[in-house]
Structure formats: C-alpha cells, structure tokens
Tab-separated table of C-alpha atoms in Angstrom:
chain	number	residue	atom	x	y	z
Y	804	UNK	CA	-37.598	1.596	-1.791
Y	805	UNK	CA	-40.134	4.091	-3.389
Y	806	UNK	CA	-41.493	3.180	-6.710
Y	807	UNK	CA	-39.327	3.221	-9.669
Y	808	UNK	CA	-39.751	5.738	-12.855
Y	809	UNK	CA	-39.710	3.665	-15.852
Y	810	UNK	CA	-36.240	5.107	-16.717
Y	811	UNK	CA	-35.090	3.950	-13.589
Y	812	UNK	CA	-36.933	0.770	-13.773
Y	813	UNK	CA	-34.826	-0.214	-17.402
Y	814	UNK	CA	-31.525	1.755	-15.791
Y	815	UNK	CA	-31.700	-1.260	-12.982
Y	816	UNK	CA	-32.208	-4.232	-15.357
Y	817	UNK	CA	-28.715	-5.988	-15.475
Y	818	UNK	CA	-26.931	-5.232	-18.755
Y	819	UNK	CA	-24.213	-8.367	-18.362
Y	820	UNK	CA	-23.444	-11.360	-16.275
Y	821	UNK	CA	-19.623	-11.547	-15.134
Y	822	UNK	CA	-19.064	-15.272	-16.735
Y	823	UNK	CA	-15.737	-17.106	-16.280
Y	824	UNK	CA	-15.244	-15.954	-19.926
Y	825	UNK	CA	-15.254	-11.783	-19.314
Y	826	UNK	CA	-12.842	-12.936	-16.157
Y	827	UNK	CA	-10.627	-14.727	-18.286
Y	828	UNK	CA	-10.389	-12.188	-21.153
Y	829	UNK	CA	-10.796	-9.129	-18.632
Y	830	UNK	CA	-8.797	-6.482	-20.656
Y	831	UNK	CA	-10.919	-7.041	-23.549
Y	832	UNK	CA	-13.962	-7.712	-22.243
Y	833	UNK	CA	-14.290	-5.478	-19.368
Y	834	UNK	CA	-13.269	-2.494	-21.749
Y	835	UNK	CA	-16.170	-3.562	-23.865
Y	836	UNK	CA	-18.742	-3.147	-20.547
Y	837	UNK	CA	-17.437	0.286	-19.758
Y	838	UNK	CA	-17.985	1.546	-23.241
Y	839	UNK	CA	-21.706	1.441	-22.189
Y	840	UNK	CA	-20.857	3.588	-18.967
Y	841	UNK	CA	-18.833	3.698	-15.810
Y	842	UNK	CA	-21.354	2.230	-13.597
Y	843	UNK	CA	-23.591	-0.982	-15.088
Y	844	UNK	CA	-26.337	-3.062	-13.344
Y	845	UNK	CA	-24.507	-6.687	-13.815
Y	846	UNK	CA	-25.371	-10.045	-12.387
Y	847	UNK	CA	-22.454	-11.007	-10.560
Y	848	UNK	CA	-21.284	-14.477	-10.923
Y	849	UNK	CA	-22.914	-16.214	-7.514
Y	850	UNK	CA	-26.176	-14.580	-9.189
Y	851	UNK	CA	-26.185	-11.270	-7.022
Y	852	UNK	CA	-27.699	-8.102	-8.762
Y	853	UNK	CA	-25.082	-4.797	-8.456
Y	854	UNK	CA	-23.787	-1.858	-10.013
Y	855	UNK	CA	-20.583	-2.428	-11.656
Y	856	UNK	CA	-18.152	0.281	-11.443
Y	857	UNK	CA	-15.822	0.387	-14.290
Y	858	UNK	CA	-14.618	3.880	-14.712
Y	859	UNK	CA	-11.389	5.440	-12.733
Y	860	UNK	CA	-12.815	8.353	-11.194
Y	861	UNK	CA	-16.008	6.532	-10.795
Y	862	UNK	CA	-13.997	3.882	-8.900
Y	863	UNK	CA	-12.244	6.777	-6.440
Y	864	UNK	CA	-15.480	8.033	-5.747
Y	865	UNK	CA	-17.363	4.703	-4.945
Y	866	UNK	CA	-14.420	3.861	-2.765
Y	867	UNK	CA	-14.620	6.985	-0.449
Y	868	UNK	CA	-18.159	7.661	-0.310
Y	869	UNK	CA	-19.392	8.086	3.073
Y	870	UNK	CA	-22.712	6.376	2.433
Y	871	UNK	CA	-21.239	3.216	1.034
Y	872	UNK	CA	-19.967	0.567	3.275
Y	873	UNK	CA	-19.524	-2.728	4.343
Y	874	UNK	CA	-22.021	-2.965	7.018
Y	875	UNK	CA	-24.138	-5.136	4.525
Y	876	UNK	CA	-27.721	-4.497	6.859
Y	877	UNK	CA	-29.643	-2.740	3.994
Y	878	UNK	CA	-28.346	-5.731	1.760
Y	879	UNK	CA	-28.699	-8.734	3.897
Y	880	UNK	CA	-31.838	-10.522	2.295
Y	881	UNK	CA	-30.484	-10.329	-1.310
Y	882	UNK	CA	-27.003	-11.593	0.072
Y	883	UNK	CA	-28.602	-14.418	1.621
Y	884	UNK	CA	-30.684	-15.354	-1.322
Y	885	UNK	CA	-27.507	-16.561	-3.053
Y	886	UNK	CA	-25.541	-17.772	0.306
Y	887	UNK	CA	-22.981	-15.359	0.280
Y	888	UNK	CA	-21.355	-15.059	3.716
Y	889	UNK	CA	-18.408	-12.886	3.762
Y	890	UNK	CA	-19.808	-10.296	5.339
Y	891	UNK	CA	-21.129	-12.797	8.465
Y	892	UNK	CA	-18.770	-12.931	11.709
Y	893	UNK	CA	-16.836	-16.673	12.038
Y	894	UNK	CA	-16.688	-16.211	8.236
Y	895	UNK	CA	-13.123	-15.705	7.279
Y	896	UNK	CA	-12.459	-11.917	7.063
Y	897	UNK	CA	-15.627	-11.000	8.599
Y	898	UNK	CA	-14.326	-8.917	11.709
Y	899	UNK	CA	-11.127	-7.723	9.705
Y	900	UNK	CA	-10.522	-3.959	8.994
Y	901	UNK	CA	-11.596	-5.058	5.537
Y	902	UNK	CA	-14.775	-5.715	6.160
Y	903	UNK	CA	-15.147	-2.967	8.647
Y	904	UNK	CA	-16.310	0.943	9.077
Y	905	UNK	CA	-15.300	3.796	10.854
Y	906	UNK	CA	-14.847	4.133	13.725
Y	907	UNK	CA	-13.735	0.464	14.024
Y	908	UNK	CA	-11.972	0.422	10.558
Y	909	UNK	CA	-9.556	3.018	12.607
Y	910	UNK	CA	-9.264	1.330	15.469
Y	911	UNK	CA	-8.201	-1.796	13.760
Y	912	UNK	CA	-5.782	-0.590	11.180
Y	913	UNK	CA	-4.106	1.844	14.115
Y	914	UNK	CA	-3.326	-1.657	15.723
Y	915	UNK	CA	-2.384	-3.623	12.157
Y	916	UNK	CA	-0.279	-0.548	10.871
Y	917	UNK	CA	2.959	-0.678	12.286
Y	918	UNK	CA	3.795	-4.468	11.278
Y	919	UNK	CA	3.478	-2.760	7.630
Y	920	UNK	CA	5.136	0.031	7.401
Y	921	UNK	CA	7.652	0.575	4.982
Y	922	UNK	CA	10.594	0.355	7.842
Y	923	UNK	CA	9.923	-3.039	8.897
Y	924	UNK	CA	8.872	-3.603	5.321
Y	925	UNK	CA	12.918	-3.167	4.751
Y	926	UNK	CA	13.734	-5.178	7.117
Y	927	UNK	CA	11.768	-8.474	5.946
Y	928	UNK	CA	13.569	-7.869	2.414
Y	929	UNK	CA	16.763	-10.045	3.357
Y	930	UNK	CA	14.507	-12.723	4.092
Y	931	UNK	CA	12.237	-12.626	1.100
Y	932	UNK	CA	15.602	-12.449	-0.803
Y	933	UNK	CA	16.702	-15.711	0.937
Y	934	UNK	CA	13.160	-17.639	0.538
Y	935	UNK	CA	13.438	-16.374	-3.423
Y	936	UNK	CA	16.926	-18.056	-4.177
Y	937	UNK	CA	15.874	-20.871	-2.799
Y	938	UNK	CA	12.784	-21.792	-4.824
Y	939	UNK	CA	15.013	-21.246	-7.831
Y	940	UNK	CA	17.446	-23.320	-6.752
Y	941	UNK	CA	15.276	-25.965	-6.316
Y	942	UNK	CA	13.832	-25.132	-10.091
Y	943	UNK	CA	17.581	-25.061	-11.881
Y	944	UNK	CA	18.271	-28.327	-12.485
Y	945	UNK	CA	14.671	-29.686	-14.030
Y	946	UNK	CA	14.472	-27.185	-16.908
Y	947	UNK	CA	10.931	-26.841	-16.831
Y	948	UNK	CA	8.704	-26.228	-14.133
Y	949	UNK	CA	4.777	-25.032	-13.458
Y	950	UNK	CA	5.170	-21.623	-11.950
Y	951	UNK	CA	2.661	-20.974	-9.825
Y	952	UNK	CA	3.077	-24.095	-7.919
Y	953	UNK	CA	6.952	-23.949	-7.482
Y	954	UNK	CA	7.366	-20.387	-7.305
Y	955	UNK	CA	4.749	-17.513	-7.353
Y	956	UNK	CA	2.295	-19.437	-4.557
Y	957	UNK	CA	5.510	-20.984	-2.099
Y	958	UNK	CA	6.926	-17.396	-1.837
Y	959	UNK	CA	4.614	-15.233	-0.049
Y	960	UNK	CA	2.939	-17.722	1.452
Y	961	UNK	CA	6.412	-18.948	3.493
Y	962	UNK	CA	6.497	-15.100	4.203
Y	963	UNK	CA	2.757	-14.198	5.709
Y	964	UNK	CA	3.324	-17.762	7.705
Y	965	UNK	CA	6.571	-16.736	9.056
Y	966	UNK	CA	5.543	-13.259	9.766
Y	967	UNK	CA	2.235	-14.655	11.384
Y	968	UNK	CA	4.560	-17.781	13.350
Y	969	UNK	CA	2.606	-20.308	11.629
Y	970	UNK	CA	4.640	-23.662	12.046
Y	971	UNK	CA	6.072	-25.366	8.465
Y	972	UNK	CA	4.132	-28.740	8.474
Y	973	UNK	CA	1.275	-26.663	8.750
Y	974	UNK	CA	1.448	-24.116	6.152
Y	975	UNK	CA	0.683	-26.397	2.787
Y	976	UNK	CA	-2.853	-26.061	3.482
Y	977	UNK	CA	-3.098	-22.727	3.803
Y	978	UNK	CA	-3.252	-21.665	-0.236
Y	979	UNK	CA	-6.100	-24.305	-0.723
Y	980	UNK	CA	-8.055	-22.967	1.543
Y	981	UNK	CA	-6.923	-19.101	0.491
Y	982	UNK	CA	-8.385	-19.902	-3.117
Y	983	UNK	CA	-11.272	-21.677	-2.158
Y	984	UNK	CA	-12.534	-19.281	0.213
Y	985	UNK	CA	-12.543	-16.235	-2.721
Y	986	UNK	CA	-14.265	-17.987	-4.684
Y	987	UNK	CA	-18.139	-18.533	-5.521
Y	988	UNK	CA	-20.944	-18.705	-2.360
Y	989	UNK	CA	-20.929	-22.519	-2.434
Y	990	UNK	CA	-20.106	-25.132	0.094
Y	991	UNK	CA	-16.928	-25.741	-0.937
Y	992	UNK	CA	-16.220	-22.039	-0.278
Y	993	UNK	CA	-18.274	-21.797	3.414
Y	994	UNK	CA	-15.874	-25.100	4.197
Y	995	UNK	CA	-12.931	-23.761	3.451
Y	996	UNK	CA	-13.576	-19.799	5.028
Y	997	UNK	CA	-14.214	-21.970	8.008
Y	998	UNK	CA	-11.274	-24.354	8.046
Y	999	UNK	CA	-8.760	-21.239	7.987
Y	1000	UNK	CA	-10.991	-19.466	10.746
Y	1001	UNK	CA	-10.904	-22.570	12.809
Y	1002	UNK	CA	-7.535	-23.300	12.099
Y	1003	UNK	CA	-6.313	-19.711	13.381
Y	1004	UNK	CA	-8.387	-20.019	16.173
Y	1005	UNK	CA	-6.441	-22.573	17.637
Y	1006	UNK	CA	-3.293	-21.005	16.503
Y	1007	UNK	CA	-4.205	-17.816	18.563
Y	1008	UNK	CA	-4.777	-20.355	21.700
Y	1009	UNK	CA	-1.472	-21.974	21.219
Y	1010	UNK	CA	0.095	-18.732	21.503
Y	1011	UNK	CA	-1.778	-17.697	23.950
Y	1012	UNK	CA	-0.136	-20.063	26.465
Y	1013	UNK	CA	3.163	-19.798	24.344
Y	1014	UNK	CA	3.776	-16.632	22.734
Y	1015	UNK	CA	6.482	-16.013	20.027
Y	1016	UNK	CA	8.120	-13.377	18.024
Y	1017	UNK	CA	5.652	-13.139	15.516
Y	1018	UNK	CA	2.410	-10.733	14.283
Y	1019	UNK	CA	0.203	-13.072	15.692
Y	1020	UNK	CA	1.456	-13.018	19.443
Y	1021	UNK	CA	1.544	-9.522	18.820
Y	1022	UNK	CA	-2.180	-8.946	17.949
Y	1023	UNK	CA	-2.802	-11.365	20.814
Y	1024	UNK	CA	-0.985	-9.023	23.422
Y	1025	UNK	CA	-4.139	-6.396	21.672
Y	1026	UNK	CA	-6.444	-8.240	22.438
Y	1027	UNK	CA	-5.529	-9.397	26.217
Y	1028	UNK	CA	-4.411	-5.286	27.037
Y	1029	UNK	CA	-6.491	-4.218	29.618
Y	1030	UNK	CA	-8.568	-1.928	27.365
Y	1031	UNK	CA	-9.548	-4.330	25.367
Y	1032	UNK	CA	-8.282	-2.976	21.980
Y	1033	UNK	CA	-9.031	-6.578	20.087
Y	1034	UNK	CA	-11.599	-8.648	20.324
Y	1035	UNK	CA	-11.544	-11.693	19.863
Y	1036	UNK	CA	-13.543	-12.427	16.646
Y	1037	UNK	CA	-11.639	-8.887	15.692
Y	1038	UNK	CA	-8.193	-10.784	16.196
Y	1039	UNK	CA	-9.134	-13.916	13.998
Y	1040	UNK	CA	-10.720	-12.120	11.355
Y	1041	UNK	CA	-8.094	-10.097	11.214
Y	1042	UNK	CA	-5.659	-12.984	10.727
Y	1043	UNK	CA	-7.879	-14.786	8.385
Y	1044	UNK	CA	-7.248	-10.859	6.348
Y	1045	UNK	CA	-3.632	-10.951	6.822
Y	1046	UNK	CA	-3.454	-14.871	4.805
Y	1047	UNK	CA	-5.621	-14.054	2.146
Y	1048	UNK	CA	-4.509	-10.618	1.708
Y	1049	UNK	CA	-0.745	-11.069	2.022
Y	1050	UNK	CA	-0.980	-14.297	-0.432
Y	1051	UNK	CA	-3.316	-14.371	-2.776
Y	1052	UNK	CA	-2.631	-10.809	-3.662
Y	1053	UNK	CA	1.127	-11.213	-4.353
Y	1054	UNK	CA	0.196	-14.767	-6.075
Y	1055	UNK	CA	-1.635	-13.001	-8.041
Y	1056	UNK	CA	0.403	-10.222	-9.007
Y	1057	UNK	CA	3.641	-12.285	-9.672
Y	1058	UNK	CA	1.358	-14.496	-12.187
Y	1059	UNK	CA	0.018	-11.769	-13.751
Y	1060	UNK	CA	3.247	-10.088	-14.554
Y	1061	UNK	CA	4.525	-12.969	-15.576
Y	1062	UNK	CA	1.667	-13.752	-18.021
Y	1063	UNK	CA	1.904	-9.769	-19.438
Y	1064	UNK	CA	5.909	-10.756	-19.921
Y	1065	UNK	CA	5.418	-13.871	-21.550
Y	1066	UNK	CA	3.216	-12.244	-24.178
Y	1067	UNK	CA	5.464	-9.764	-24.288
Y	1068	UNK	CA	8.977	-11.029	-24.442
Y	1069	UNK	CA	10.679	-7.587	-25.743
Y	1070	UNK	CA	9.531	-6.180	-22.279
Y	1071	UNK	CA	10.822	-9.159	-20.423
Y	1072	UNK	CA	14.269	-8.319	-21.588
Y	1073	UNK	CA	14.047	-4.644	-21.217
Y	1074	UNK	CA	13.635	-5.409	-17.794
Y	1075	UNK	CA	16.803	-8.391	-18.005
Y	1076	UNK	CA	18.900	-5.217	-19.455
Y	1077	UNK	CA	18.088	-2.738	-17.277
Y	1078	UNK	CA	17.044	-4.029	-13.807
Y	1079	UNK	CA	16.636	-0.874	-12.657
Y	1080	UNK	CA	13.221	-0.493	-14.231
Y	1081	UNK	CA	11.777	-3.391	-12.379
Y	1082	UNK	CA	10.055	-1.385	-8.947
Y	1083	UNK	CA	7.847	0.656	-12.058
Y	1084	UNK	CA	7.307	-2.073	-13.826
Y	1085	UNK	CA	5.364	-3.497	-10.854
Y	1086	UNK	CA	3.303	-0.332	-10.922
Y	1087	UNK	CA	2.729	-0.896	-14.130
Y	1088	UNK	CA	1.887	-4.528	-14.347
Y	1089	UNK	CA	-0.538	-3.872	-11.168
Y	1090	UNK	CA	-1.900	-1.099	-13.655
Y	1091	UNK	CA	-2.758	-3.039	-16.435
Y	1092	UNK	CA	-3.944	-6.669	-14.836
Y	1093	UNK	CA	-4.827	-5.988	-11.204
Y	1094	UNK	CA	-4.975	-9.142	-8.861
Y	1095	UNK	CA	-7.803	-8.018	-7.063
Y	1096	UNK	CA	-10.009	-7.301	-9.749
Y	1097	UNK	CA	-12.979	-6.346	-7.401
Y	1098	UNK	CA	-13.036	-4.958	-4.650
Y	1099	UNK	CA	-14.821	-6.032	-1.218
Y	1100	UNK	CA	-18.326	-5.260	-2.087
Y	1101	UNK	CA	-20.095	-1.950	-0.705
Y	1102	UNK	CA	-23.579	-1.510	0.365
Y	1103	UNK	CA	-25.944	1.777	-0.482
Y	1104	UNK	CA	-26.663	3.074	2.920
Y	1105	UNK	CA	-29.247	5.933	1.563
Y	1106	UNK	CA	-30.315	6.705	-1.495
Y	1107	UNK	CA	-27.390	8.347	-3.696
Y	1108	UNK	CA	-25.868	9.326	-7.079
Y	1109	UNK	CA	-22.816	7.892	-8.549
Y	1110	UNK	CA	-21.204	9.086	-11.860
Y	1111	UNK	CA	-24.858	10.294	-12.841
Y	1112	UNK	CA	-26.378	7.067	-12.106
Y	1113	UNK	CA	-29.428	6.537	-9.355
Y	1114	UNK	CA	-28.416	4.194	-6.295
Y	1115	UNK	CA	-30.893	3.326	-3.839
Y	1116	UNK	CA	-30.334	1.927	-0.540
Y	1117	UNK	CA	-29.525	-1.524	-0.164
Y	1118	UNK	CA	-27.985	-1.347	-3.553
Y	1119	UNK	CA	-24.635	-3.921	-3.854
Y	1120	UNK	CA	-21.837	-1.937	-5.263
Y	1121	UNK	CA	-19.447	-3.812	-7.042
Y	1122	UNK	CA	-16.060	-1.476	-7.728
Y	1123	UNK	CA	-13.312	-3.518	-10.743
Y	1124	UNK	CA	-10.428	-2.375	-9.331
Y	1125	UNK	CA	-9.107	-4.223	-12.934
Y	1126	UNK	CA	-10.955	-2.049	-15.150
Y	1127	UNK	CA	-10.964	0.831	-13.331
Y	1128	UNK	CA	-7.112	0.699	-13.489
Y	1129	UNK	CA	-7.104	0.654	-16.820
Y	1130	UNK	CA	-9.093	3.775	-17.272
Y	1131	UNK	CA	-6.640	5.777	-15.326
Y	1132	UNK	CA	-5.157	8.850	-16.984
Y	1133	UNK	CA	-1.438	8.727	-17.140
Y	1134	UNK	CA	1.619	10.626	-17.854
Y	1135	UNK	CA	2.336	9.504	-21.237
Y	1136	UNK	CA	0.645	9.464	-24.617
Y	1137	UNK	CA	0.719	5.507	-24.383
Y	1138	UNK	CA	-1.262	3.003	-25.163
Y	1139	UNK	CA	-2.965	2.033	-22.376
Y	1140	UNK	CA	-4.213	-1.661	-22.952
Y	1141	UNK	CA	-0.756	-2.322	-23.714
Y	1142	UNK	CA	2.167	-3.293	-21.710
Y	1143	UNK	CA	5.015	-0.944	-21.178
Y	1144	UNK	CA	7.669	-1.476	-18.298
Y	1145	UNK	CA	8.790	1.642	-19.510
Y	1146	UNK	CA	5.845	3.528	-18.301
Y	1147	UNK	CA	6.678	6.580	-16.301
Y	1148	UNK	CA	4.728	6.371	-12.598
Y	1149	UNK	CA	1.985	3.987	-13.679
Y	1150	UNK	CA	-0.953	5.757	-11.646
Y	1151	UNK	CA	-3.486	2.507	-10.783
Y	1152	UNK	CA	-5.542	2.084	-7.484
Y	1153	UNK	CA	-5.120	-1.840	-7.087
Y	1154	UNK	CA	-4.470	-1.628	-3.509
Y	1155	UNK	CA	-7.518	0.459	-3.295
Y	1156	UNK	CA	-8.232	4.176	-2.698
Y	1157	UNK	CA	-9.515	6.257	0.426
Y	1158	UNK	CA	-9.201	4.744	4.252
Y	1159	UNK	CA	-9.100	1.053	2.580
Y	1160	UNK	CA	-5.545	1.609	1.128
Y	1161	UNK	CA	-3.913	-1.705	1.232
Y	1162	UNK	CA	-1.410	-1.613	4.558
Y	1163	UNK	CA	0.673	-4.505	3.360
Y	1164	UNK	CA	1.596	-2.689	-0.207
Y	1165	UNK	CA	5.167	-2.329	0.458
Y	1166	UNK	CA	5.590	-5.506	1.216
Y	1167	UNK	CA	3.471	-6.849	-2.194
Y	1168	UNK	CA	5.684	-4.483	-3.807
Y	1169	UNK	CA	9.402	-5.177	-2.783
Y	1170	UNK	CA	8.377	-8.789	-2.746
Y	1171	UNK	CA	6.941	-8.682	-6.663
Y	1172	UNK	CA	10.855	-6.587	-7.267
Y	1173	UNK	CA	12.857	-8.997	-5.477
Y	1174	UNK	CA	11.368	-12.131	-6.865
Y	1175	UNK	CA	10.825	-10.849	-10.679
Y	1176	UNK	CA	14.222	-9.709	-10.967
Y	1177	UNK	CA	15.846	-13.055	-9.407
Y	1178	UNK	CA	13.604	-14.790	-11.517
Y	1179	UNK	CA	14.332	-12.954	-14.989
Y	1180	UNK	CA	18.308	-13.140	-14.262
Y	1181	UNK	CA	18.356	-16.883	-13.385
Y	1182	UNK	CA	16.671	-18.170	-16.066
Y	1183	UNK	CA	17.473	-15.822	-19.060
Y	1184	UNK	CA	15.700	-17.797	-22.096
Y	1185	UNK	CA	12.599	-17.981	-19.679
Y	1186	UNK	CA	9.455	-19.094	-21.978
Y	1187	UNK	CA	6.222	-20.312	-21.783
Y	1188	UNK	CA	5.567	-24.009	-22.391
Y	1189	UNK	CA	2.592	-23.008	-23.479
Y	1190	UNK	CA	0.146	-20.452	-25.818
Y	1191	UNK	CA	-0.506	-17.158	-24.121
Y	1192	UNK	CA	-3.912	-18.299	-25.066
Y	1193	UNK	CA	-3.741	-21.609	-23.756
Y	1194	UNK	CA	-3.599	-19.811	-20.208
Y	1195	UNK	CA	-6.157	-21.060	-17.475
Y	1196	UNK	CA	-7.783	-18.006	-15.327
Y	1197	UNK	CA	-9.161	-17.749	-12.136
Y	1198	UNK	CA	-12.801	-18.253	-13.256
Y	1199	UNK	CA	-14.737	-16.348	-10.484
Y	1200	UNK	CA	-14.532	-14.448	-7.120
Y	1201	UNK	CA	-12.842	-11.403	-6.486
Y	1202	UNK	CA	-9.295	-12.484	-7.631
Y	1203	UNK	CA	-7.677	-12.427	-11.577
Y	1204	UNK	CA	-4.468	-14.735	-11.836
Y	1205	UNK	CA	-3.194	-17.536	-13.838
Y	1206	UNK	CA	-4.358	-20.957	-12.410
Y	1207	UNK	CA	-1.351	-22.143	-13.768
Y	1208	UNK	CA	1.585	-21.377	-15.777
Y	1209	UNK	CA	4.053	-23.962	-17.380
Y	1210	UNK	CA	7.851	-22.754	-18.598
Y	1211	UNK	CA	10.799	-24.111	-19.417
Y	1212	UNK	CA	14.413	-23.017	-19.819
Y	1213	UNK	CA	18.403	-24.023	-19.856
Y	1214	UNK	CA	18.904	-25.948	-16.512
Y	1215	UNK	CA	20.624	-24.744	-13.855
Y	1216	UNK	CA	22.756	-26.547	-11.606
C-alpha cells in the first residue's frame, strides 16, 4: 500500500465496533451509523478492520464490482490475525459458489441452478405444506410453545434434508452446527464448520455406492461425469452452502417476521383478513429486518473508489444487506423503518444483488407464505409470551434472528 494522506489516514480509523448491542437493535442502530455515510471503517465483531457498507446504492455497487471478490489473497494476513477461516477450503462453504468467482462462480451455479428454479420450486410446495401442518399439529394442544424450536427451525431444515436425502436420525444435529458455524472465528465455530463438512463427506460416500433421488446424488453424478464438472471439495462445499443457506436463511426470516408481527399486531391481522397479502408481506418483512444482515465478505483486489470513499487493495468489504435494505427507495410515501404488509412491491436486496443472487429464493419465499399463513390461521389470538423487548438476538456473525421466541394461544386439539 503507498503511504496514506492524512485525510486518508483519519478516513481509515474505524468509526464503530459492530457489538452484540447494534446487532440486537439493528434498525435503530445501524440507521444511526449510516447517518455518518454509506461506507464506514468499523471493527467487525471477531476484531477485523473493514468498510461497512450501509447505503442501498452503495450496497448494489459493492456487490457487482468487478474488483471486489472473494478470493481473499490480498486479505489473507489480516484474516488470519483474528482466525477467521471461511474463506479456507475443508472449511464449510469454502469451495461453494458463495465463496467463489467467475469463471468458477458460473460453472458452479450452471450445475446448482436447476434444483432451484421456480418450476421445481412448485413442485416441493405440497410437501412444505404437509411438513407445516404437521408442526402445528403437534403445537395445538399445549397452548404455548417456543417458536423457533417447534416451528421456524424444524421446517426448513426437514426440507433442505429431504431435498439433500439426508436420513431423519441424522438431521437434529444439523441446526447446531448451522448456527455455530456463522458465528464468531472461535473454536467452537472451526469445530462445528468442520463437523458439517465431515459429516457431508461421508454422506457423499454413502451415496456414492448407493445413490438416491435426491440433490445430493445428483451433484455426485457432477462430479463423477467424465468432464469433471465437480470437484470434489467443489461438491462438499457446495453442500455445506445448500444447509446453511437453505436453513438458517428461512429460520431467520420466519423469526423475523414473526418478531415485526408481534410488535405489530394490527399488521398480523391484516394479514389473518386478507391472506392474500401474505407473498408481499414477505418482501416486505425481508425489506425491513433482513436475515442475512451481511453479506459474505469481499476483498479489494486494486485500489478503488466506492460511494466517494478511497479503498485500497486488500481492503475487507463488509456489505449490511440489513441496512442497506432499509435505505431502499420505494413506491410509496411510507415510512420506511416501519412495518407495513401493505407495502406495494417492497424493493430490498436480501438475497443479494449482481451474479450472487440467492438461487434458492423461491423456495425461502413460498416456504415463508405457506408457513406464515398456516401459522396466523391456526392460532388466531397468536401472542407473545413475552416483551418485544425482552427478545434475545443473534449476537454476532453474519445472521439477524430471534434466538428464541415464546407464545401462547387457545389450544388446539
């Protein structure tokens, strides 16, 4: 790096650190951050120095900029000074299309695409339906329940397994090691990235010898074509993506919504009224409290500008999908730190922006429809058992969602 004007010098020092208390009172407190700008030097929360980017169209630019990518090379000694490891092959989603460039990125989301496209996206709806009555059957009776744990984690979890033809005694431990693995560089984290990588890893050998009717043995019929389409770190990285991504996201979102509704209950029974409005209301809950509040981290690979602001290689780029949301014009006059299922075509970019797009949208989508509305109708005086600011967040990592949320209502037989 070439020495540093004295502007520059003070533009680098970090401004914030991203504590468990801006993640837990995001709206608020990331709005307060982007008042300074729409791109901050912050100290993330495993103590990594980056440019936060807070702003919407700072946010579509970061995402599509052809000098900013995941090959973390320019980055690698400041990544390793506070152990993290994503990036690093045999690490979870290292290998994915996530964590990927062009001209791999293509090849790998050319393979991925077709399991998520909005046909067969139809097609997995009667099932979701199914999985969905049953968790609130099994919640009737009690009158109370804790959410996440009986309904918002079990549901797309039991659908990425099934889709991925991971047997059912072995699925329970796939949403501990989902959470742990987003969280903080620590060894509780580097344990759990490589318990799910292991795990799949003898998954893909098991169906190797026995294949099924499933994503997995799919991907593994990739990898063994004759061109060699998939390898195999490519194949279990990939896997590794399609757990995390196709459960923690939808966790996520479902909690979130939920949390917006319960401090909301007028919306909550818009939405019991008129059904209808439930597919925009997703849009609109992704809008204003975005499960993946950051996204996969970017590295400078030159020297650059970004919304005005100096980057120099090996700079960490840190885009909040969260905040970034919320900054995004819309087609309304509305108050846009409020909630309003009412919203006409919520424009967000939580499932990213540019050749990153999220593949598996439709499917976080009709899943969120399917199970909010089942939910809403079943239990009609649905409230919280608790504050909305007794709430318990997701202190770190890339993720925002309620650790937990406690309700009762009228049993159901």
């Amino acid at each position: 790096m070439s020495s540093l004007s004295d502007t520059e010098t003070e533009l680098r020092r970090p401004t914030a650190v991203i504590t468990a208390d801006i993640k837990a009172n995001a709206i608020q407190a990331f709005g307060e951050l982007a008042a300074r700008g729409p791109v901050l030097r912050v100290t993330l929360s495993n103590g990594l120095d980056a440019w936060a980017v807070l702003s919407y169209d700072a946010a579509r630019a970061a995402l599509t900029h052809p000098a900013l990518l995941h090959d973390a090379t320019p980055a690698e000694k400041a990544l390793d000074a506070v152990g993290y490891t994503m990036h690093k092959v045999g690490q979870g989603i290292a290998g994915s299309m996530l964590m990927s460039d062009p001209p791999d990125h293509t090849r790998l989301r050319r393979l991925v695409a077709p399991t998520f496209s909005p046909r067969r996206t139809k097609l997995l709806a009667d099932r979701v339906h199914e999985i969905t009555a049953e968790l609130l059957d099994a919640m009737g009776p009690a009158g109370e329940a804790e959410l996440v744990e009986a309904f918002t984690a079990p549901l797309p979890i039991t659908v990425i397994c099934e889709l991925l033809g991971v047997p059912v005694p072995e699925r329970a431990a796939f949403r501990q090691w989902t959470n742990d693995m987003l969280d903080l560089p620590s060894q509780k984290q580097r344990t759990a990235a490589a318990s799910l990588y292991g795990y799949l890893s003898g998954l893909v050998e098991r169906k190797q010898a026995e294949p099924g009717d499933d994503l997995l043995s799919d991907l593994i019929a990739q990898h063994n074509h004759e061109d060699g389409r998939l390898s195999r770190q490519e194949l279990i990285g990939t896997a590794v993506l399609l757990v995390v991504a196709g459960h923690d996201t939808t966790v996520n979102l479902l909690g979130n919504a939920l949390a917006a509704l319960f401090r909301r209950p007028d919306q909550a029974q818009i939405l019991r009224e008129r059904p209808e409005l439930i597919p925009g209301a997703v849009e609109e809950f992704l809008r204003l409290d975005s499960s993946v509040e950051l996204a996969t981290l970017r590295y400078a690979a030159e020297d650059l500008e970004l919304a005005g602001v100096p980057i120099r290689r090996g700079d960490v780029i840190a885009v909040y999908l969260g905040q970034a949301n919320r900054d995004a014009p819309q087609n309304d006059d509305g108050d846009r730190d409020v909630l309003d299922v009412t919203r006409p075509s919520a424009r967000h970019i939580a499932f990213g922006h540019g050749i990153h797009h999220c593949l598996g949208a439709p499917l976080a989508r009709m899943e969120a429809t399917i199970a909010l509305g089942a939910l809403l109708q079943r239990f009609p005086d649905l409230e919280p058992a608790t504050g909305p600011d007794d709430v318990q967040w997701i202190p770190s990592g890339m993720m925002r969602g309620p650790i937990s949320l406690p309700v009762r209502f009228t049993p159901v037989g």
